[in-house]
Coordinates of N, CA, C and O in Angstrom, one line a residue:
X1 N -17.8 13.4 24.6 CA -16.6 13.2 23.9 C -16.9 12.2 22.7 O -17.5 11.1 23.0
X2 N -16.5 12.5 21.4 CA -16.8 12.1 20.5 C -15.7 10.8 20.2 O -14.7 10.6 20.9
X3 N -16.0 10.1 19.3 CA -14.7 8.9 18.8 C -13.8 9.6 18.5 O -12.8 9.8 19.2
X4 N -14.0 10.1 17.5 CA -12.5 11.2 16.6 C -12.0 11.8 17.8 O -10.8 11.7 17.9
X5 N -12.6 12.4 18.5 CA -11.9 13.7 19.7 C -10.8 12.5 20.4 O -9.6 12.7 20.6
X6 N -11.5 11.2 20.5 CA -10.4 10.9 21.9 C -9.7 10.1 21.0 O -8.5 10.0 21.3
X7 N -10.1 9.3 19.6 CA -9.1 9.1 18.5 C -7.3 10.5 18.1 O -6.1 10.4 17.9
X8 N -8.0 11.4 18.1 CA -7.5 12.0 18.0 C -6.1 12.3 19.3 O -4.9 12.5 19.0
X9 N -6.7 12.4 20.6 CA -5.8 12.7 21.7 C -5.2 11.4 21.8 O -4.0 11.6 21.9
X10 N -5.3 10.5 21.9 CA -4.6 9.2 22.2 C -3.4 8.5 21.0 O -2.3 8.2 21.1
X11 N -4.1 8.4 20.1 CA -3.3 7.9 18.6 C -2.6 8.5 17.9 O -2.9 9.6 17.5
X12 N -1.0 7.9 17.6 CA -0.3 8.6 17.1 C -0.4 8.5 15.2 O -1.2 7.8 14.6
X13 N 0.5 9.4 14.8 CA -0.1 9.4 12.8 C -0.1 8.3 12.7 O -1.2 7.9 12.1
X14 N 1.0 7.2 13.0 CA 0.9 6.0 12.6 C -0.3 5.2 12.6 O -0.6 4.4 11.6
X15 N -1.1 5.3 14.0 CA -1.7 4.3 13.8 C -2.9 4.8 13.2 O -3.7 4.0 12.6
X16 N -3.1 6.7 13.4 CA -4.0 6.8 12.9 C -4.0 6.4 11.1 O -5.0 5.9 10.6
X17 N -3.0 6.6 10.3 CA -2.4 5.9 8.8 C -3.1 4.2 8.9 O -3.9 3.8 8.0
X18 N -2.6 3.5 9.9 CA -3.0 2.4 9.4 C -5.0 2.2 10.0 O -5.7 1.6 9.2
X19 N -5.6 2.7 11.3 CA -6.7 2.7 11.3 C -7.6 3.2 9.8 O -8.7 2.7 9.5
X20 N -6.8 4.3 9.1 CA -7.5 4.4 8.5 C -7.2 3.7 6.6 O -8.0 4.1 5.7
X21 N -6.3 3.0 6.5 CA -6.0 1.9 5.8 C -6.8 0.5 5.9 O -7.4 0.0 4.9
X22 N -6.7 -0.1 6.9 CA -7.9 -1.2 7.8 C -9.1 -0.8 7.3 O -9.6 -1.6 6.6
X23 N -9.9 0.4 7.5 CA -11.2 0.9 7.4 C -11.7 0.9 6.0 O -12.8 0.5 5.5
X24 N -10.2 1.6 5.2 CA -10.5 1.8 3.4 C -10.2 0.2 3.1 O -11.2 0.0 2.4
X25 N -9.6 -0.9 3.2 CA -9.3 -2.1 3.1 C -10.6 -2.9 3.5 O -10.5 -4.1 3.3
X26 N -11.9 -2.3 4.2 CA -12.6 -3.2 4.7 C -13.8 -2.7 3.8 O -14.5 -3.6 3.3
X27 N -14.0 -1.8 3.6 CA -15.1 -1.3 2.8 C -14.8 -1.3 1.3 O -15.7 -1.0 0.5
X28 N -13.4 -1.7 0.8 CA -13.8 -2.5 -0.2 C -14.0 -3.7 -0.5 O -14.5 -4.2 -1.5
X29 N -13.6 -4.4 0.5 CA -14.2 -5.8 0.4 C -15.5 -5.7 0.7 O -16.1 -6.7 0.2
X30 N -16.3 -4.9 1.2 CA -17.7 -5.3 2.0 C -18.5 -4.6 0.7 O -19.3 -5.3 0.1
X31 N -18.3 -3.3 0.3 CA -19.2 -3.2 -0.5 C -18.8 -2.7 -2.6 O -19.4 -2.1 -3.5
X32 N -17.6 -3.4 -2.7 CA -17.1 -4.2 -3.9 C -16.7 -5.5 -4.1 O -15.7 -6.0 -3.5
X33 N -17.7 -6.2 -5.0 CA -17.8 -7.4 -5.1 C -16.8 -7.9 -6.3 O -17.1 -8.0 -7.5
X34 N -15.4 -8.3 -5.5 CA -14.3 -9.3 -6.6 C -13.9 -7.6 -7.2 O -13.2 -7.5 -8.2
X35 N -14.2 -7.1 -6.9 CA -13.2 -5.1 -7.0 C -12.0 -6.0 -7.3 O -11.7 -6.9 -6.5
X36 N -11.3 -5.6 -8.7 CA -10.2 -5.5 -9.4 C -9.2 -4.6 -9.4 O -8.3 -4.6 -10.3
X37 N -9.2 -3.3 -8.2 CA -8.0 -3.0 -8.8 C -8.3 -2.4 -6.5 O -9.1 -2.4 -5.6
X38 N -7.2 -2.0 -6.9 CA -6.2 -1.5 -5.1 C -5.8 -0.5 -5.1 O -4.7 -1.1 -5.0
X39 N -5.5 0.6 -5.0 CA -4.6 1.7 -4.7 C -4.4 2.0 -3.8 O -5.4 2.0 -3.0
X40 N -3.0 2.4 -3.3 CA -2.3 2.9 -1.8 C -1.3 3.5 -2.1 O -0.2 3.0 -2.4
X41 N -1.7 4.8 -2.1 CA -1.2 6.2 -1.6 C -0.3 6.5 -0.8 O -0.7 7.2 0.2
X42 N 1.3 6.2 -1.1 CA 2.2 6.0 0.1 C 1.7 5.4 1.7 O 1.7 6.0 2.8
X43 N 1.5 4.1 1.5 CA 0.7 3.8 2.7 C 1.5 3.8 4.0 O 1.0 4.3 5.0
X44 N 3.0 3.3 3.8 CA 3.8 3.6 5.2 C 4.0 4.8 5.3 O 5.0 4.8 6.0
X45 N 3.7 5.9 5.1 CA 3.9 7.0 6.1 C 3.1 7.1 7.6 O 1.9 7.3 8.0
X46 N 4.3 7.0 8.1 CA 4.2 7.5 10.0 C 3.6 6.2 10.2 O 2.6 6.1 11.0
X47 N 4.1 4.9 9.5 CA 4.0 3.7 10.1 C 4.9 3.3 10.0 O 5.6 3.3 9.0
X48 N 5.1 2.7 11.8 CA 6.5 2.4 12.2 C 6.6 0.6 11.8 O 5.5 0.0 11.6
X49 N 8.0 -0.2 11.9 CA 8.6 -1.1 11.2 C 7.4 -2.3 12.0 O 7.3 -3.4 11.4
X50 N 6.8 -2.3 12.7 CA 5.8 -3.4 13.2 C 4.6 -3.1 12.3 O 4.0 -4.1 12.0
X51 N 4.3 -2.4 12.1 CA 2.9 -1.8 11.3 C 3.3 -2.1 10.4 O 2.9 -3.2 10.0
X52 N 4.2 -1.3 9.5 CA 4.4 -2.4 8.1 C 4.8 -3.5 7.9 O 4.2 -3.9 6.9
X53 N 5.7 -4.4 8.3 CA 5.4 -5.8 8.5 C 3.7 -6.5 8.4 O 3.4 -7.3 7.6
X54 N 3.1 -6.0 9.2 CA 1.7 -6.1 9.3 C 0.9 -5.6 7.6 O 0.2 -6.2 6.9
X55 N 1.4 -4.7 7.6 CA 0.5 -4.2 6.2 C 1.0 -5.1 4.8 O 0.3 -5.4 3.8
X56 N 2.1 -5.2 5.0 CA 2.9 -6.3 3.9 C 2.1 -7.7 4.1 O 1.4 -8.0 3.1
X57 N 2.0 -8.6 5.0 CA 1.1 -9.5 5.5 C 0.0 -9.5 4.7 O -0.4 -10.3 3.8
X58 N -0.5 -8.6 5.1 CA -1.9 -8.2 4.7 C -2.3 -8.4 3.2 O -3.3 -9.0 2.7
X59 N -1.1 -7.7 2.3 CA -1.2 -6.9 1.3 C -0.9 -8.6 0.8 O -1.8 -9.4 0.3
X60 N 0.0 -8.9 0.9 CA 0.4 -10.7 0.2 C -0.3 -11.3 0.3 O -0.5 -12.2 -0.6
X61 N -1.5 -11.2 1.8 CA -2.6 -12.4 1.7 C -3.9 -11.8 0.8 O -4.8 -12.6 0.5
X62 N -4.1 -10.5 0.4 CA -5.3 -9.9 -0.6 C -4.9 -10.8 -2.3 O -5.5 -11.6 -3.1
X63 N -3.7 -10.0 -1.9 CA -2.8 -11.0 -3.5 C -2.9 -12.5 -4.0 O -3.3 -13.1 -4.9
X64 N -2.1 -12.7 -2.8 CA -2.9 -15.0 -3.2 C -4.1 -15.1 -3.0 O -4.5 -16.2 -3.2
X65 N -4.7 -14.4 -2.7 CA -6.4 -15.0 -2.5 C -6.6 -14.4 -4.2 O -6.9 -15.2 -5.1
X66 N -6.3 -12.9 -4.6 CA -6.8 -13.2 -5.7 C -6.1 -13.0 -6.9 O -6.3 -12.4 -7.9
X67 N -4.9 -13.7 -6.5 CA -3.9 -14.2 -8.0 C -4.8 -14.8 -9.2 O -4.2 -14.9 -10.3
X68 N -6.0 -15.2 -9.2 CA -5.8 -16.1 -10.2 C -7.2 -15.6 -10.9 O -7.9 -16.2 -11.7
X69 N -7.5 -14.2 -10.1 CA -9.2 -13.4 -10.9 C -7.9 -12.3 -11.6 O -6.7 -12.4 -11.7
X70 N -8.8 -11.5 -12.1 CA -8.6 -10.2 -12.7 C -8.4 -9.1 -11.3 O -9.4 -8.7 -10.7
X71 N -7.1 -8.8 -11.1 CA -6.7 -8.2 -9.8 C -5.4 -7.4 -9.7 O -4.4 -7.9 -9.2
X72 N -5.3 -5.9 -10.2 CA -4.4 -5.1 -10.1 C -3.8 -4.1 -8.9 O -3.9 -2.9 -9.0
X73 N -3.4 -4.5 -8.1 CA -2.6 -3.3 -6.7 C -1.4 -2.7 -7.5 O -0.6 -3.2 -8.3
X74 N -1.6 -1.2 -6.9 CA -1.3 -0.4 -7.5 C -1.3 0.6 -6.0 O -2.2 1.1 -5.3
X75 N 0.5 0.7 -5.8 CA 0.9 1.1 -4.9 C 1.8 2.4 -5.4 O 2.7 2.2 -6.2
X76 N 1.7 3.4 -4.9 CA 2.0 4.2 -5.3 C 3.2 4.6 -3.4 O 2.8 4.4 -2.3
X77 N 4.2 5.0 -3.9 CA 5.5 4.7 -2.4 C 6.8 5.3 -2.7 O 6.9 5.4 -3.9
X78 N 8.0 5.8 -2.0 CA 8.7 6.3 -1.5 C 9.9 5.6 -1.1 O 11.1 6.0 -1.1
X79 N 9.3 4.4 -0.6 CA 9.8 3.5 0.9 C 10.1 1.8 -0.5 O 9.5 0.8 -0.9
X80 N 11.3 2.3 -0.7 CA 11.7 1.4 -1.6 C 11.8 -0.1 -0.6 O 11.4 -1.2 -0.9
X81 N 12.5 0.2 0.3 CA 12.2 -1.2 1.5 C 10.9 -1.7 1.2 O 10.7 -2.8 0.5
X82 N 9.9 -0.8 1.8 CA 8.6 -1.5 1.8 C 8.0 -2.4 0.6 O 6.9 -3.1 0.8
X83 N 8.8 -2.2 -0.8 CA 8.6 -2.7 -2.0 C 9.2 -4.1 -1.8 O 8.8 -5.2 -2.1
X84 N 10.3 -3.9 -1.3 CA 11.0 -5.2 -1.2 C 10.6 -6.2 0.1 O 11.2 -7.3 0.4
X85 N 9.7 -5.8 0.8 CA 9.6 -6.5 1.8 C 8.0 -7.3 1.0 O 7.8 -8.5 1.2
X86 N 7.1 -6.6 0.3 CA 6.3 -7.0 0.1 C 5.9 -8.6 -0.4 O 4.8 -9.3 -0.3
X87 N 7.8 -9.0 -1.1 CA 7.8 -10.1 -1.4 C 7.4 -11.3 -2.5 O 8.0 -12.3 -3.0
X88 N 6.0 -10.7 -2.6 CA 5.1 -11.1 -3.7 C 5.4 -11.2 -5.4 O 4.9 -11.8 -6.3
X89 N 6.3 -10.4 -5.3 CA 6.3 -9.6 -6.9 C 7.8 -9.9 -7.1 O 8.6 -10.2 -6.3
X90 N 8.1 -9.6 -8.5 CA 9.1 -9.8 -9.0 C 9.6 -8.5 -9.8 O 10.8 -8.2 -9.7
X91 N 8.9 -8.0 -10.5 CA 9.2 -6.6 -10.5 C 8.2 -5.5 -10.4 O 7.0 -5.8 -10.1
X92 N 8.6 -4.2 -10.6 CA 8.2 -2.9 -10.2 C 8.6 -2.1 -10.9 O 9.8 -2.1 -11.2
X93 N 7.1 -1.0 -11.4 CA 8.3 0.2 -12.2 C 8.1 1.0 -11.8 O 7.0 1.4 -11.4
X94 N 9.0 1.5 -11.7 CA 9.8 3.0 -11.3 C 9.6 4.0 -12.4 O 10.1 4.1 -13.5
X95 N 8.3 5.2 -11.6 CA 8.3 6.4 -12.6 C 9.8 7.7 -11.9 O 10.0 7.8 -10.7
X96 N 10.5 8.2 -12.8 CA 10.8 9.1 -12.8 C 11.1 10.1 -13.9 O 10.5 9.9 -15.0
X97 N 11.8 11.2 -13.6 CA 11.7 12.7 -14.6 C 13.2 12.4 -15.7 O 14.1 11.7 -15.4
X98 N 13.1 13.1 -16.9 CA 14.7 12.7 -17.7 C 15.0 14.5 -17.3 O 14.5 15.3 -16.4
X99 N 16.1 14.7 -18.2 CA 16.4 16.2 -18.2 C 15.3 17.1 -18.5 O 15.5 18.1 -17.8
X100 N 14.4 17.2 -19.1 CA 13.6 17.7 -20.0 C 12.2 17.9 -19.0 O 11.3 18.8 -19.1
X101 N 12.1 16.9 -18.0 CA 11.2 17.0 -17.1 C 10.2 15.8 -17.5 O 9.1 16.0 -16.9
X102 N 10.1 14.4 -18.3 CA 8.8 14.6 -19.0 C 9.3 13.1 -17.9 O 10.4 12.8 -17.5
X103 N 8.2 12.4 -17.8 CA 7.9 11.1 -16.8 C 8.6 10.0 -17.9 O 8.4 10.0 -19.1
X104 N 9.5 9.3 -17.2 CA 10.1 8.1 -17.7 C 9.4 7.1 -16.8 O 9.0 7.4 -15.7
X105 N 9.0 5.4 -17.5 CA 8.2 4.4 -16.8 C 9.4 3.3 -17.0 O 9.7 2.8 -18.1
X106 N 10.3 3.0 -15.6 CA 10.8 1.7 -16.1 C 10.5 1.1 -15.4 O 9.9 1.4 -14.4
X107 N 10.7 -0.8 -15.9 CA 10.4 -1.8 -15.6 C 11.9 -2.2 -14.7 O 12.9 -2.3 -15.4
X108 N 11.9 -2.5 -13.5 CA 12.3 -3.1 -12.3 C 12.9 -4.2 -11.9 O 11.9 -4.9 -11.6
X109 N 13.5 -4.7 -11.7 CA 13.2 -6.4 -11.0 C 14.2 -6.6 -9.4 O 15.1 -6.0 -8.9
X110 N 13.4 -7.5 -8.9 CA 13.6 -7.3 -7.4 C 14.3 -7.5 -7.4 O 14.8 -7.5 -6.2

């Protein structure tokens, strides 16, 4: 029996979402050095309200450690809560469509 096999039978999406968040979160620290930019790909899906608490933590303590390099997260999400829980930030923009279909970028505030 393989890891994945019994990963697989035991773990629900969530944790498998965040095991594999933890893993992409550790390998860029280990092998990008002072890596300037973050992206997350709707990260709470099928993570339940203790997991993201956890991931918000997380995400705030990557941010003060590197507030003060050249350092862009860039979260891409759904879960407008989860924006506001993050805490950190003050605003956020919001892509959406006008009539016409063509991408509108506004600027936010918490």
């Amino acid at each position: 029996m393989t890891w994945r096999s019994t990963c697989e039978d035991v773990a629900s999406a969530g944790q498998k979402v965040l095991a594999s968040l933890i893993i992409r979160m550790a390998l860029a620290e280990t092998f990008s050095n002072n890596c300037g930019v973050m992206a997350l790909d709707e990260p709470t899906t099928n993570l339940d309200r203790e997991n993201i608490a956890s991931l918000c933590e997380s995400l705030r303590r990557i941010v003060t450690e590197r507030e003060n390099g050249n350092f862009l997260l860039v979260i891409i999400t759904h879960d407008e809560d989860f924006v506001t829980k993050l805490e950190k930030f003050d605003t956020y923009y919001r892509v959406s469509r006008d009539h016409d279909g063509k991408s509108i970028i506004k600027e936010e505030q918490l």
